[in-house]
Coordinates of C-alpha atoms in Angstrom, one line a residue:
Chain A
M1 CA 119.4 -234.6 -67.7
G2 CA 122.9 -234.4 -66.4
E3 CA 125.0 -237.3 -65.2
L4 CA 126.6 -238.3 -61.9
A5 CA 130.3 -237.4 -62.1
V6 CA 131.4 -240.5 -60.2
D7 CA 135.2 -240.0 -60.7
K8 CA 135.1 -236.4 -59.6
H9 CA 133.3 -237.2 -56.4
V10 CA 135.7 -240.1 -55.6
Q11 CA 138.6 -237.7 -56.1
Y12 CA 136.9 -235.1 -53.9
I13 CA 136.4 -237.5 -51.0
V14 CA 139.8 -239.1 -51.2
S15 CA 141.4 -235.6 -51.2
I16 CA 139.6 -234.5 -48.0
D17 CA 140.9 -237.5 -46.3
K18 CA 144.4 -236.5 -47.3
K19 CA 144.1 -232.8 -46.6
K20 CA 144.2 -232.8 -42.8
D21 CA 145.4 -229.2 -42.6
S22 CA 142.8 -227.6 -44.8
F23 CA 140.4 -225.1 -43.2
E24 CA 137.4 -227.5 -43.7
S25 CA 139.4 -230.2 -42.0
V26 CA 140.3 -228.2 -39.0
V27 CA 136.8 -226.9 -38.5
M28 CA 135.5 -230.5 -38.8
D29 CA 138.2 -232.0 -36.6
H30 CA 135.9 -232.8 -33.8
L31 CA 133.4 -234.7 -36.0
R32 CA 135.9 -236.5 -38.3
M33 CA 134.2 -239.8 -37.4
N34 CA 131.0 -238.5 -38.9
G35 CA 132.9 -237.3 -41.9
A36 CA 134.6 -240.7 -42.3
Y37 CA 131.2 -242.4 -42.3
W38 CA 129.8 -240.0 -44.9
G39 CA 132.8 -240.2 -47.1
L40 CA 133.4 -243.9 -46.9
T41 CA 129.8 -244.9 -47.4
T42 CA 129.6 -242.6 -50.4
L43 CA 132.7 -244.4 -51.8
D44 CA 131.2 -247.8 -51.2
L45 CA 127.9 -246.8 -52.9
L46 CA 130.0 -245.6 -55.9
G47 CA 131.9 -249.0 -55.8
K48 CA 135.2 -247.3 -54.8
L49 CA 135.7 -248.2 -51.2
D50 CA 139.1 -249.7 -52.1
S51 CA 140.4 -246.1 -52.8
I52 CA 141.0 -245.9 -49.1
N53 CA 143.4 -247.8 -46.9
A54 CA 141.2 -249.9 -44.7
G55 CA 143.8 -250.7 -42.2
E56 CA 144.6 -247.1 -41.5
V57 CA 140.9 -246.2 -41.0
V58 CA 140.3 -249.1 -38.7
S59 CA 143.2 -248.3 -36.5
W60 CA 142.3 -244.7 -36.3
T61 CA 138.7 -245.6 -35.5
M62 CA 139.7 -247.8 -32.6
E63 CA 142.0 -245.1 -31.3
C64 CA 138.9 -243.0 -30.8
Q65 CA 137.3 -245.5 -28.4
H66 CA 137.3 -244.6 -24.8
E67 CA 137.3 -246.5 -21.5
S68 CA 133.6 -246.2 -21.3
G69 CA 133.1 -248.0 -24.6
G70 CA 131.9 -245.0 -26.5
F71 CA 133.7 -243.4 -29.5
S72 CA 134.7 -239.8 -29.9
G73 CA 134.6 -237.6 -33.0
N74 CA 138.4 -237.8 -33.3
I75 CA 141.5 -238.6 -31.2
G76 CA 141.6 -236.3 -28.2
H77 CA 137.9 -235.7 -28.0
D78 CA 135.2 -237.0 -25.6
P79 CA 133.0 -239.9 -26.4
H80 CA 129.4 -239.3 -27.7
I81 CA 126.6 -241.5 -29.0
L82 CA 126.8 -239.7 -32.4
Y83 CA 130.4 -240.8 -33.1
T84 CA 129.8 -244.3 -31.6
L85 CA 127.3 -245.0 -34.3
S86 CA 129.5 -243.6 -37.1
A87 CA 132.4 -245.7 -35.8
V88 CA 130.4 -248.9 -35.8
Q89 CA 129.1 -248.1 -39.3
V90 CA 132.6 -247.5 -40.6
L91 CA 133.8 -250.8 -39.2
A92 CA 130.8 -252.5 -40.7
L93 CA 131.7 -251.0 -44.2
F94 CA 135.1 -252.7 -43.9
N95 CA 133.7 -255.9 -42.5
K96 CA 135.7 -255.3 -39.3
L97 CA 133.0 -255.5 -36.6
D98 CA 134.9 -258.4 -35.1
V99 CA 137.6 -256.0 -33.8
L100 CA 135.1 -254.6 -31.4
D101 CA 134.4 -255.7 -27.8
I102 CA 130.7 -255.6 -28.6
D103 CA 129.6 -255.9 -25.0
K104 CA 131.7 -252.8 -24.1
V105 CA 130.0 -250.6 -26.8
A106 CA 126.6 -252.0 -26.0
T107 CA 127.0 -251.2 -22.3
Y108 CA 128.0 -247.6 -23.2
I109 CA 124.9 -247.1 -25.3
A110 CA 122.5 -248.9 -22.9
G111 CA 123.9 -246.6 -20.1
L112 CA 122.6 -243.6 -22.0
Q113 CA 118.9 -244.7 -21.9
N114 CA 116.8 -242.6 -19.5
E115 CA 114.0 -243.6 -17.2
E116 CA 111.2 -242.7 -19.6
G117 CA 112.8 -244.4 -22.6
S118 CA 114.7 -241.5 -24.2
F119 CA 118.4 -241.5 -24.9
S120 CA 121.0 -238.9 -23.9
G121 CA 123.9 -238.1 -26.3
D122 CA 126.5 -238.4 -23.6
M123 CA 127.1 -238.0 -19.9
W124 CA 126.0 -234.3 -20.1
G125 CA 122.4 -235.4 -20.7
E126 CA 121.1 -233.8 -23.9
V127 CA 118.0 -235.7 -25.0
D128 CA 116.8 -235.8 -28.6
T129 CA 115.1 -238.4 -30.8
R130 CA 118.2 -238.4 -32.9
F131 CA 119.9 -240.3 -30.1
S132 CA 117.0 -242.8 -29.9
Y133 CA 117.6 -243.7 -33.5
I134 CA 121.4 -243.9 -33.0
A135 CA 121.1 -246.2 -30.0
I136 CA 118.6 -248.5 -31.8
C137 CA 120.5 -248.5 -35.1
C138 CA 123.8 -249.2 -33.5
L139 CA 122.6 -251.9 -31.1
S140 CA 120.7 -253.6 -34.0
I141 CA 123.9 -253.7 -36.1
L142 CA 125.8 -255.2 -33.1
R143 CA 122.9 -257.6 -32.7
C144 CA 122.2 -256.7 -29.1
L145 CA 119.0 -254.7 -29.0
D146 CA 118.0 -256.6 -25.9
K147 CA 120.5 -254.5 -23.9
I148 CA 118.0 -251.7 -23.8
N149 CA 114.4 -251.4 -22.9
V150 CA 113.0 -251.4 -26.4
E151 CA 109.4 -251.0 -25.4
K152 CA 110.1 -247.8 -23.5
A153 CA 112.4 -246.6 -26.3
V154 CA 109.5 -247.0 -28.7
G155 CA 107.1 -245.4 -26.3
Y156 CA 109.2 -242.3 -26.0
I157 CA 109.5 -242.0 -29.8
L158 CA 105.8 -242.2 -30.1
S159 CA 105.4 -239.5 -27.5
C160 CA 107.1 -237.2 -30.0
K161 CA 104.5 -237.8 -32.7
N162 CA 102.7 -234.7 -33.8
L163 CA 99.2 -233.9 -35.1
D164 CA 100.6 -233.8 -38.6
G165 CA 101.8 -237.4 -38.4
G166 CA 105.4 -236.3 -38.1
F167 CA 107.9 -236.3 -35.3
G168 CA 110.0 -233.8 -33.4
C169 CA 113.2 -233.8 -31.3
T170 CA 111.3 -234.0 -28.0
P171 CA 107.6 -234.3 -27.1
G172 CA 105.8 -231.2 -28.6
G173 CA 108.8 -230.3 -30.8
E174 CA 107.8 -229.3 -34.4
S175 CA 107.9 -232.0 -37.1
H176 CA 111.1 -231.9 -39.0
A177 CA 112.3 -234.2 -41.7
G178 CA 115.5 -235.0 -40.0
Q179 CA 113.8 -236.0 -36.8
I180 CA 111.1 -237.9 -38.8
F181 CA 113.8 -240.0 -40.4
C182 CA 115.3 -240.8 -37.0
C183 CA 111.9 -241.8 -35.5
V184 CA 110.7 -243.7 -38.5
G185 CA 114.0 -245.5 -38.9
A186 CA 114.0 -246.5 -35.2
L187 CA 110.4 -247.7 -35.5
A188 CA 111.3 -249.7 -38.6
I189 CA 114.3 -251.4 -37.0
T190 CA 112.2 -252.3 -33.9
G191 CA 109.3 -253.6 -36.0
S192 CA 107.0 -250.8 -34.8
L193 CA 106.0 -249.1 -38.0
H194 CA 102.3 -250.0 -37.4
H195 CA 102.2 -247.1 -35.0
V196 CA 102.8 -244.6 -37.8
D197 CA 99.8 -243.1 -39.7
K198 CA 101.5 -243.8 -43.1
D199 CA 98.9 -241.9 -45.2
L200 CA 99.0 -238.8 -42.9
L201 CA 102.8 -238.8 -42.7
G202 CA 103.2 -239.7 -46.3
W203 CA 101.2 -236.6 -47.3
W204 CA 103.3 -234.4 -45.0
L205 CA 106.5 -235.8 -46.5
C206 CA 105.4 -235.6 -50.2
E207 CA 104.5 -232.0 -49.6
R208 CA 108.2 -231.3 -49.0
Q209 CA 108.8 -231.5 -52.8
V210 CA 109.0 -228.0 -54.3
K211 CA 108.7 -226.8 -57.9
S212 CA 112.5 -227.3 -58.6
G213 CA 112.0 -230.9 -57.7
G214 CA 114.1 -230.6 -54.5
L215 CA 112.8 -231.4 -51.0
N216 CA 112.7 -229.1 -48.0
G217 CA 112.6 -230.2 -44.3
R218 CA 109.6 -228.2 -43.1
P219 CA 106.8 -226.2 -44.6
E220 CA 107.8 -223.0 -46.3
K221 CA 111.6 -223.7 -46.1
L222 CA 114.2 -223.9 -48.9
P223 CA 115.0 -227.3 -50.6
D224 CA 118.3 -228.9 -49.5
V225 CA 120.0 -232.0 -50.9
C226 CA 120.2 -233.6 -47.4
Y227 CA 116.4 -233.8 -47.3
S228 CA 116.7 -236.0 -50.4
W229 CA 117.9 -238.6 -47.9
W230 CA 115.7 -237.9 -44.8
V231 CA 112.5 -237.3 -46.6
L232 CA 113.1 -240.0 -49.2
S233 CA 114.2 -242.8 -46.9
S234 CA 111.2 -242.0 -44.7
L235 CA 108.8 -242.3 -47.6
I236 CA 110.4 -245.6 -48.7
M237 CA 110.1 -247.0 -45.2
I238 CA 106.4 -246.2 -45.1
D239 CA 105.8 -247.3 -48.7
R240 CA 104.8 -243.9 -50.0
V241 CA 107.7 -242.9 -52.2
H242 CA 105.5 -243.0 -55.3
W243 CA 103.8 -239.9 -54.0
I244 CA 106.7 -237.7 -55.1
D245 CA 108.1 -237.0 -58.6
K246 CA 111.3 -239.1 -58.5
E247 CA 112.7 -237.9 -61.8
K248 CA 112.5 -234.3 -60.8
L249 CA 114.3 -235.1 -57.6
V250 CA 117.1 -236.9 -59.4
K251 CA 117.5 -233.8 -61.6
F252 CA 117.7 -231.5 -58.5
I253 CA 120.4 -233.6 -56.9
L254 CA 122.4 -233.8 -60.1
D255 CA 122.2 -230.0 -60.4
C256 CA 123.8 -229.7 -57.0
Q257 CA 127.1 -231.3 -58.2
D258 CA 130.3 -229.4 -58.6
L259 CA 131.2 -230.9 -61.9
E260 CA 134.7 -229.4 -61.9
N261 CA 136.0 -230.2 -58.5
G262 CA 133.7 -232.9 -57.4
G263 CA 131.3 -233.0 -54.4
I264 CA 127.7 -232.1 -54.0
S265 CA 126.2 -229.0 -52.2
D266 CA 123.0 -228.3 -50.4
R267 CA 121.5 -226.6 -53.4
P268 CA 122.7 -225.6 -56.9
D269 CA 125.8 -223.4 -57.1
D270 CA 126.6 -223.4 -53.3
A271 CA 129.8 -224.7 -51.9
V272 CA 130.2 -228.5 -51.6
D273 CA 130.9 -230.6 -48.5
V274 CA 131.2 -234.3 -47.7
F275 CA 127.9 -234.3 -45.7
H276 CA 125.8 -233.2 -48.7
T277 CA 127.9 -235.4 -51.1
Y278 CA 126.9 -238.4 -49.1
F279 CA 123.2 -237.5 -48.9
G280 CA 123.1 -236.7 -52.6
V281 CA 124.6 -240.0 -53.6
A282 CA 122.6 -242.0 -51.1
G283 CA 119.4 -240.2 -52.3
L284 CA 120.3 -241.2 -55.9
S285 CA 120.8 -244.7 -54.8
L286 CA 117.3 -244.8 -53.2
L287 CA 116.0 -243.4 -56.4
E288 CA 117.7 -246.3 -58.2
Y289 CA 120.1 -244.2 -60.2
P290 CA 122.0 -246.6 -62.4
G291 CA 125.5 -247.7 -61.4
L292 CA 125.1 -247.2 -57.7
K293 CA 124.9 -249.9 -55.0
A294 CA 121.6 -250.2 -53.2
V295 CA 121.5 -248.4 -49.8
D296 CA 119.3 -249.5 -46.8
P297 CA 116.9 -246.7 -45.9
A298 CA 116.8 -247.5 -42.2
Y299 CA 120.4 -248.3 -41.5
A300 CA 121.9 -245.9 -44.0
L301 CA 124.5 -248.4 -45.1
P302 CA 124.8 -250.3 -48.3
V303 CA 122.4 -253.2 -48.5
D304 CA 125.2 -255.8 -49.0
V305 CA 126.8 -254.6 -45.8
I306 CA 123.5 -255.1 -43.9
N307 CA 123.0 -258.5 -45.5
R308 CA 126.4 -259.5 -44.4
I309 CA 125.6 -258.5 -40.8
F310 CA 122.3 -260.2 -40.6
F311 CA 122.5 -263.1 -43.0
G312 CA 126.2 -263.7 -43.8
R313 CA 128.6 -265.2 -41.3
Chain B
M1 CA 144.4 -225.5 -30.0
D2 CA 147.7 -227.2 -28.8
Y3 CA 147.5 -225.1 -25.7
F4 CA 144.0 -226.3 -25.1
R5 CA 145.0 -229.9 -25.7
A6 CA 147.8 -229.6 -23.1
I7 CA 145.5 -228.1 -20.5
Y8 CA 142.8 -230.7 -21.2
K9 CA 145.2 -233.5 -20.9
A10 CA 146.6 -232.1 -17.6
D11 CA 143.0 -231.6 -16.5
E12 CA 143.9 -228.1 -15.3
R13 CA 140.7 -226.4 -14.0
S14 CA 142.0 -222.9 -13.5
P15 CA 141.0 -219.3 -14.7
R16 CA 143.7 -219.8 -17.4
A17 CA 141.9 -222.9 -18.6
L18 CA 138.6 -221.0 -18.6
R19 CA 140.1 -218.3 -20.8
L20 CA 141.5 -220.9 -23.1
T21 CA 138.2 -222.6 -23.6
R22 CA 136.7 -219.2 -24.4
R23 CA 139.3 -218.7 -27.2
A24 CA 138.9 -222.2 -28.5
I25 CA 135.1 -221.8 -28.6
H26 CA 135.5 -218.5 -30.5
L27 CA 137.7 -220.3 -33.1
N28 CA 135.4 -223.3 -33.4
P29 CA 132.0 -223.3 -31.6
G30 CA 131.3 -226.8 -32.9
N31 CA 134.1 -228.4 -30.8
Y32 CA 132.0 -230.2 -28.3
T33 CA 135.0 -231.4 -26.2
V34 CA 135.9 -227.8 -25.4
W35 CA 132.4 -227.1 -24.2
H36 CA 132.5 -230.2 -22.0
F37 CA 135.8 -229.1 -20.4
R38 CA 134.5 -225.6 -20.0
R39 CA 131.7 -227.0 -17.8
L40 CA 134.1 -228.9 -15.7
V41 CA 136.2 -225.8 -15.2
L42 CA 133.1 -223.6 -14.5
E43 CA 132.1 -226.1 -11.8
A44 CA 135.5 -226.3 -10.2
L45 CA 135.9 -222.5 -10.1
N46 CA 132.3 -221.8 -9.1
T47 CA 132.1 -219.0 -11.6
D48 CA 129.3 -216.4 -12.0
L49 CA 126.9 -218.1 -14.3
D50 CA 125.1 -214.9 -15.3
E51 CA 128.3 -213.8 -17.0
E52 CA 128.4 -217.2 -18.6
L53 CA 125.0 -216.5 -20.1
D54 CA 126.3 -213.3 -21.6
F55 CA 129.2 -215.2 -23.1
I56 CA 127.0 -217.7 -24.7
Q57 CA 124.7 -215.1 -26.1
R58 CA 127.7 -213.4 -27.8
I59 CA 128.6 -216.7 -29.5
A60 CA 124.9 -217.3 -30.3
N61 CA 124.8 -214.1 -32.4
S62 CA 126.7 -215.8 -35.1
N63 CA 126.1 -219.4 -34.4
S64 CA 122.4 -219.7 -33.6
K65 CA 122.1 -223.2 -35.0
N66 CA 124.9 -224.8 -32.9
Y67 CA 123.7 -227.8 -30.8
Q68 CA 126.6 -227.5 -28.3
L69 CA 125.8 -223.9 -27.5
W70 CA 122.1 -224.5 -26.8
H71 CA 122.9 -227.5 -24.6
H72 CA 125.5 -225.6 -22.7
R73 CA 123.0 -222.8 -22.1
R74 CA 120.5 -225.3 -20.7
W75 CA 123.2 -226.6 -18.3
V76 CA 123.8 -223.1 -17.1
I77 CA 120.1 -222.3 -16.7
E78 CA 119.5 -225.5 -14.8
R79 CA 121.9 -224.1 -12.2
L80 CA 120.5 -220.6 -12.1
G81 CA 116.9 -221.8 -11.7
S82 CA 113.7 -219.9 -12.2
N83 CA 115.4 -216.5 -11.7
A84 CA 116.9 -216.9 -15.1
R85 CA 113.5 -217.5 -16.7
A86 CA 112.5 -214.1 -17.9
K87 CA 115.9 -213.2 -19.3
E88 CA 116.0 -216.6 -21.1
L89 CA 112.5 -216.3 -22.7
H90 CA 113.5 -212.8 -23.8
L91 CA 116.8 -214.0 -25.4
I92 CA 115.0 -216.7 -27.3
K93 CA 112.5 -214.1 -28.6
S94 CA 115.4 -212.0 -29.9
I95 CA 116.9 -215.0 -31.7
L96 CA 113.5 -215.8 -33.2
S97 CA 113.1 -212.2 -34.3
L98 CA 116.1 -212.9 -36.6
D99 CA 115.1 -216.3 -37.7
V100 CA 111.5 -217.1 -36.7
K101 CA 111.8 -220.8 -37.5
N102 CA 115.1 -221.6 -35.7
Y103 CA 114.5 -225.2 -34.6
H104 CA 117.0 -225.0 -31.7
A105 CA 115.5 -221.8 -30.3
W106 CA 112.0 -223.3 -30.4
S107 CA 113.2 -226.5 -28.8
H108 CA 115.0 -224.5 -26.1
R109 CA 112.0 -222.4 -25.5
Q110 CA 109.8 -225.4 -24.9
W111 CA 112.4 -226.8 -22.5
V112 CA 112.5 -223.5 -20.5
L113 CA 108.6 -223.3 -20.2
Q114 CA 108.5 -226.9 -19.0
A115 CA 111.5 -226.6 -16.6
L116 CA 111.0 -223.1 -15.3
G117 CA 107.5 -221.9 -16.2
G118 CA 106.5 -218.6 -17.8
W119 CA 103.5 -219.9 -19.7
E120 CA 101.3 -216.9 -18.9
D121 CA 102.3 -214.8 -21.9
E122 CA 103.1 -217.6 -24.3
L123 CA 99.7 -217.8 -26.1
D124 CA 100.0 -214.0 -26.7
Y125 CA 103.5 -214.5 -28.1
C126 CA 102.2 -217.1 -30.6
Q127 CA 99.4 -214.7 -31.5
Q128 CA 101.9 -212.0 -32.3
L129 CA 104.0 -214.2 -34.5
L130 CA 101.0 -215.5 -36.4
E131 CA 99.9 -211.9 -36.9
Q132 CA 103.2 -211.3 -38.5
D133 CA 103.1 -214.4 -40.6
I134 CA 100.0 -216.7 -40.5
F135 CA 102.0 -219.3 -42.5
N136 CA 104.6 -219.8 -39.7
N137 CA 104.4 -223.5 -39.0
S138 CA 106.7 -223.2 -36.0
A139 CA 104.4 -220.7 -34.3
W140 CA 101.3 -222.9 -35.0
N141 CA 103.3 -225.8 -33.5
Q142 CA 104.0 -223.7 -30.4
R143 CA 100.4 -222.6 -30.2
Y144 CA 99.4 -226.3 -30.0
F145 CA 102.1 -226.9 -27.4
V146 CA 100.7 -224.1 -25.3
V147 CA 97.0 -225.0 -25.5
T148 CA 97.7 -228.6 -24.7
R149 CA 100.3 -228.1 -21.9
S150 CA 99.9 -224.7 -20.2
P151 CA 98.8 -225.1 -16.6
F152 CA 96.8 -221.8 -17.0
L153 CA 94.5 -222.5 -19.8
G154 CA 92.5 -225.5 -18.5
G155 CA 93.5 -228.0 -21.1
L156 CA 92.6 -228.7 -24.7
I157 CA 88.8 -229.2 -24.2
A158 CA 88.5 -225.9 -22.3
V159 CA 90.1 -223.9 -25.2
R160 CA 88.8 -226.0 -28.1
A161 CA 85.9 -223.7 -29.1
S162 CA 88.0 -220.6 -29.2
E163 CA 90.8 -222.3 -30.9
V164 CA 88.5 -223.7 -33.6
R165 CA 87.2 -220.2 -34.2
Y166 CA 90.7 -218.9 -34.6
S167 CA 91.7 -221.7 -37.0
V168 CA 88.6 -221.3 -39.1
E169 CA 89.2 -217.6 -39.4
A170 CA 92.8 -218.4 -40.5
I171 CA 91.5 -220.8 -43.1
V172 CA 89.0 -218.4 -44.5
A173 CA 91.7 -215.8 -44.9
N174 CA 94.1 -218.1 -46.6
P175 CA 92.6 -221.4 -47.6
N176 CA 96.0 -222.5 -49.0
N177 CA 97.7 -222.3 -45.6
E178 CA 98.3 -225.9 -44.6
C179 CA 98.8 -225.0 -40.9
P180 CA 95.3 -224.2 -39.6
W181 CA 93.9 -227.3 -41.5
R182 CA 96.3 -229.5 -39.6
Y183 CA 95.7 -227.6 -36.4
L184 CA 92.0 -228.4 -36.6
R185 CA 92.8 -232.1 -36.7
G186 CA 95.0 -231.7 -33.7
L187 CA 92.2 -229.9 -31.8
Y188 CA 90.1 -233.0 -32.2
K189 CA 93.0 -235.4 -31.8
D190 CA 92.1 -237.4 -34.9
D191 CA 88.4 -237.8 -33.7
I192 CA 87.4 -237.0 -37.3
E193 CA 83.7 -237.7 -36.6
S194 CA 83.5 -235.0 -33.9
L195 CA 85.5 -232.6 -36.1
V196 CA 83.1 -233.0 -39.0
N197 CA 80.1 -232.6 -36.7
D198 CA 81.5 -229.3 -35.3
R199 CA 79.1 -226.8 -36.8
E200 CA 81.6 -224.0 -36.8
I201 CA 84.0 -226.1 -39.0
S202 CA 81.5 -227.8 -41.3
S203 CA 79.6 -224.5 -42.0
V204 CA 82.8 -222.9 -43.3
C205 CA 85.0 -225.7 -44.6
L206 CA 82.7 -228.5 -45.6
K207 CA 79.9 -226.8 -47.5
P208 CA 81.4 -225.5 -50.7
S209 CA 79.7 -222.4 -52.0
Q210 CA 78.7 -221.9 -55.7
E211 CA 81.6 -219.5 -56.0
F212 CA 83.9 -222.2 -54.9
R213 CA 82.4 -224.7 -57.3
D214 CA 82.7 -222.2 -60.2
A215 CA 86.4 -221.6 -59.3
V216 CA 87.0 -225.4 -59.4
V217 CA 85.3 -225.8 -62.7
A218 CA 87.4 -222.9 -64.2
L219 CA 90.6 -224.9 -63.5
W220 CA 89.6 -227.8 -65.7
T221 CA 91.2 -227.4 -69.1
S222 CA 90.4 -230.6 -70.9
D223 CA 88.2 -230.5 -73.9
T224 CA 88.0 -234.3 -74.2
H225 CA 86.9 -235.4 -70.8
P226 CA 84.1 -233.7 -68.9
L227 CA 84.7 -232.8 -65.3
D228 CA 83.2 -235.4 -62.8
A229 CA 79.9 -234.4 -61.3
D230 CA 81.1 -235.2 -57.8
L231 CA 83.1 -232.2 -56.5
A232 CA 85.7 -234.2 -54.5
T233 CA 86.5 -236.4 -57.5
A234 CA 86.7 -233.4 -59.7
I235 CA 89.1 -231.7 -57.4
C236 CA 91.4 -234.8 -57.3
D237 CA 91.3 -235.0 -61.1
I238 CA 92.3 -231.3 -61.4
L239 CA 95.1 -231.6 -58.8
E240 CA 96.5 -234.7 -60.5
H241 CA 97.3 -232.3 -63.4
V242 CA 97.9 -229.0 -61.6
D243 CA 100.0 -230.5 -58.8
S244 CA 101.7 -233.0 -61.0
L245 CA 104.6 -233.6 -58.6
R246 CA 102.1 -235.4 -56.4
A247 CA 100.0 -237.0 -59.2
S248 CA 100.2 -240.4 -57.6
Y249 CA 98.9 -239.0 -54.3
W250 CA 95.9 -237.5 -55.9
I251 CA 95.0 -240.7 -57.8
W252 CA 95.2 -242.6 -54.5
R253 CA 93.2 -239.9 -52.7
K254 CA 90.5 -240.1 -55.4
N255 CA 90.2 -243.8 -55.0
K256 CA 89.8 -243.3 -51.3
L257 CA 86.7 -241.1 -51.6
P258 CA 83.5 -242.7 -50.6
I259 CA 81.2 -243.6 -53.5
A260 CA 79.0 -240.6 -54.2
A261 CA 75.4 -241.3 -53.3

């Protein structure tokens, strides 16, 4: 089996941060906050968060906050729930949640909850269970879940449960591993996992593993490293991870590395990006690959960061 | 992009601003702030929204998995109302003809049906897709969506018998197709007892023929251990080896089997 090229991946991530004029950077400009979360969490899992200047990141993050309390993907962009979670997660990594006016952020998120319990992404009203997860995860980290109607939020998520035990983006939407992660994660955080048919969902999830050892996101689709996170963390949250072949998955992820330039791609020999680099490393952490920090499957942050939030002071 | 930033900061809602957002979107359709601003400008100018649909469609041709694009389309359709329905359902069909599992397209289609109607031909559409590829999970999912929610079919109970027949036919044709197996469970909404007692299902799926038994036995390759007399146990033993990725699942599944009488 190959090995995880830690130093190469660290170099890759640090270089993206620096190369603000590269094509990749320009195209990703509007979601830089997500990119920061993916890159920085990866560095922390690799034990190299100190490769980045914390002060610069924290100031830039706060410059992305708007009057409404929400955060945008970058300076000069509009606020959205997606970037609000990433901003809070980035601050949590650096143990800087205290720079936040927590009430302001919580009010922004609570304001996005709809009548039937769902969440919109922003003032334009797109509804998706991704946003339910984001709201619940973010408010839980900020320790003010009571700002929203949790019962209705859970009710809405359950209305998106399908006959195969999985979850979609809206009621009736096809089960999809990414949406399943969001729904299971939200249910885990709110203590509502008893609503999940773990055997039924576990079976659907473990069927995502294909011959190469990789995981796909839906029946009959190609494997992709990002599903190593979404499927795997879901299996762990419902206690069914032993139903897949972990060793083969480790090998698949390692095969997706660019050993020369660093970074991880969606499948072997494709171009790398920071998104797949994060999910590959986080997946390896869930699989207990040696030398990595443990990652929390529901919050998608290092376990020591979560412990610091809930038990440290 | 600097032009865009200047106009955005000045909050200029002019035809020039509209043109600029168009260019910015062509350059980077993922830039959600540009889409937001475009909506503000469209509202201020009271622009022809049918033209806007054409614009979005051109962008969709090379960006069919872009969240912002689909959401923007929804915003436009909401303003056009049910007149836009037929054209919309047609567009989604053409996107699905290129990528029949496009999650965004299916999500949008479900939204259109619920917001604007058009259910009448949807079951036929699912039928067509399944004729092309009976393994298409998205089409099976849509079929379930239609039979449970269409105001024209009378509800799940009314269609259950014909849907059971359809699923059983699909199973017989391709027993390795996971979709119709799951669909059956859905038709009985997890009332397993009723499912098992449905004669149409049990006669085909639950009474293994001798041919089936012989096929199972042929898969067993061990010389040292005899195959278990109970068929279900035997199958779990075989799958533990043949589907080794999921060996732990099959061991668990075997332990869950009721003790053979």
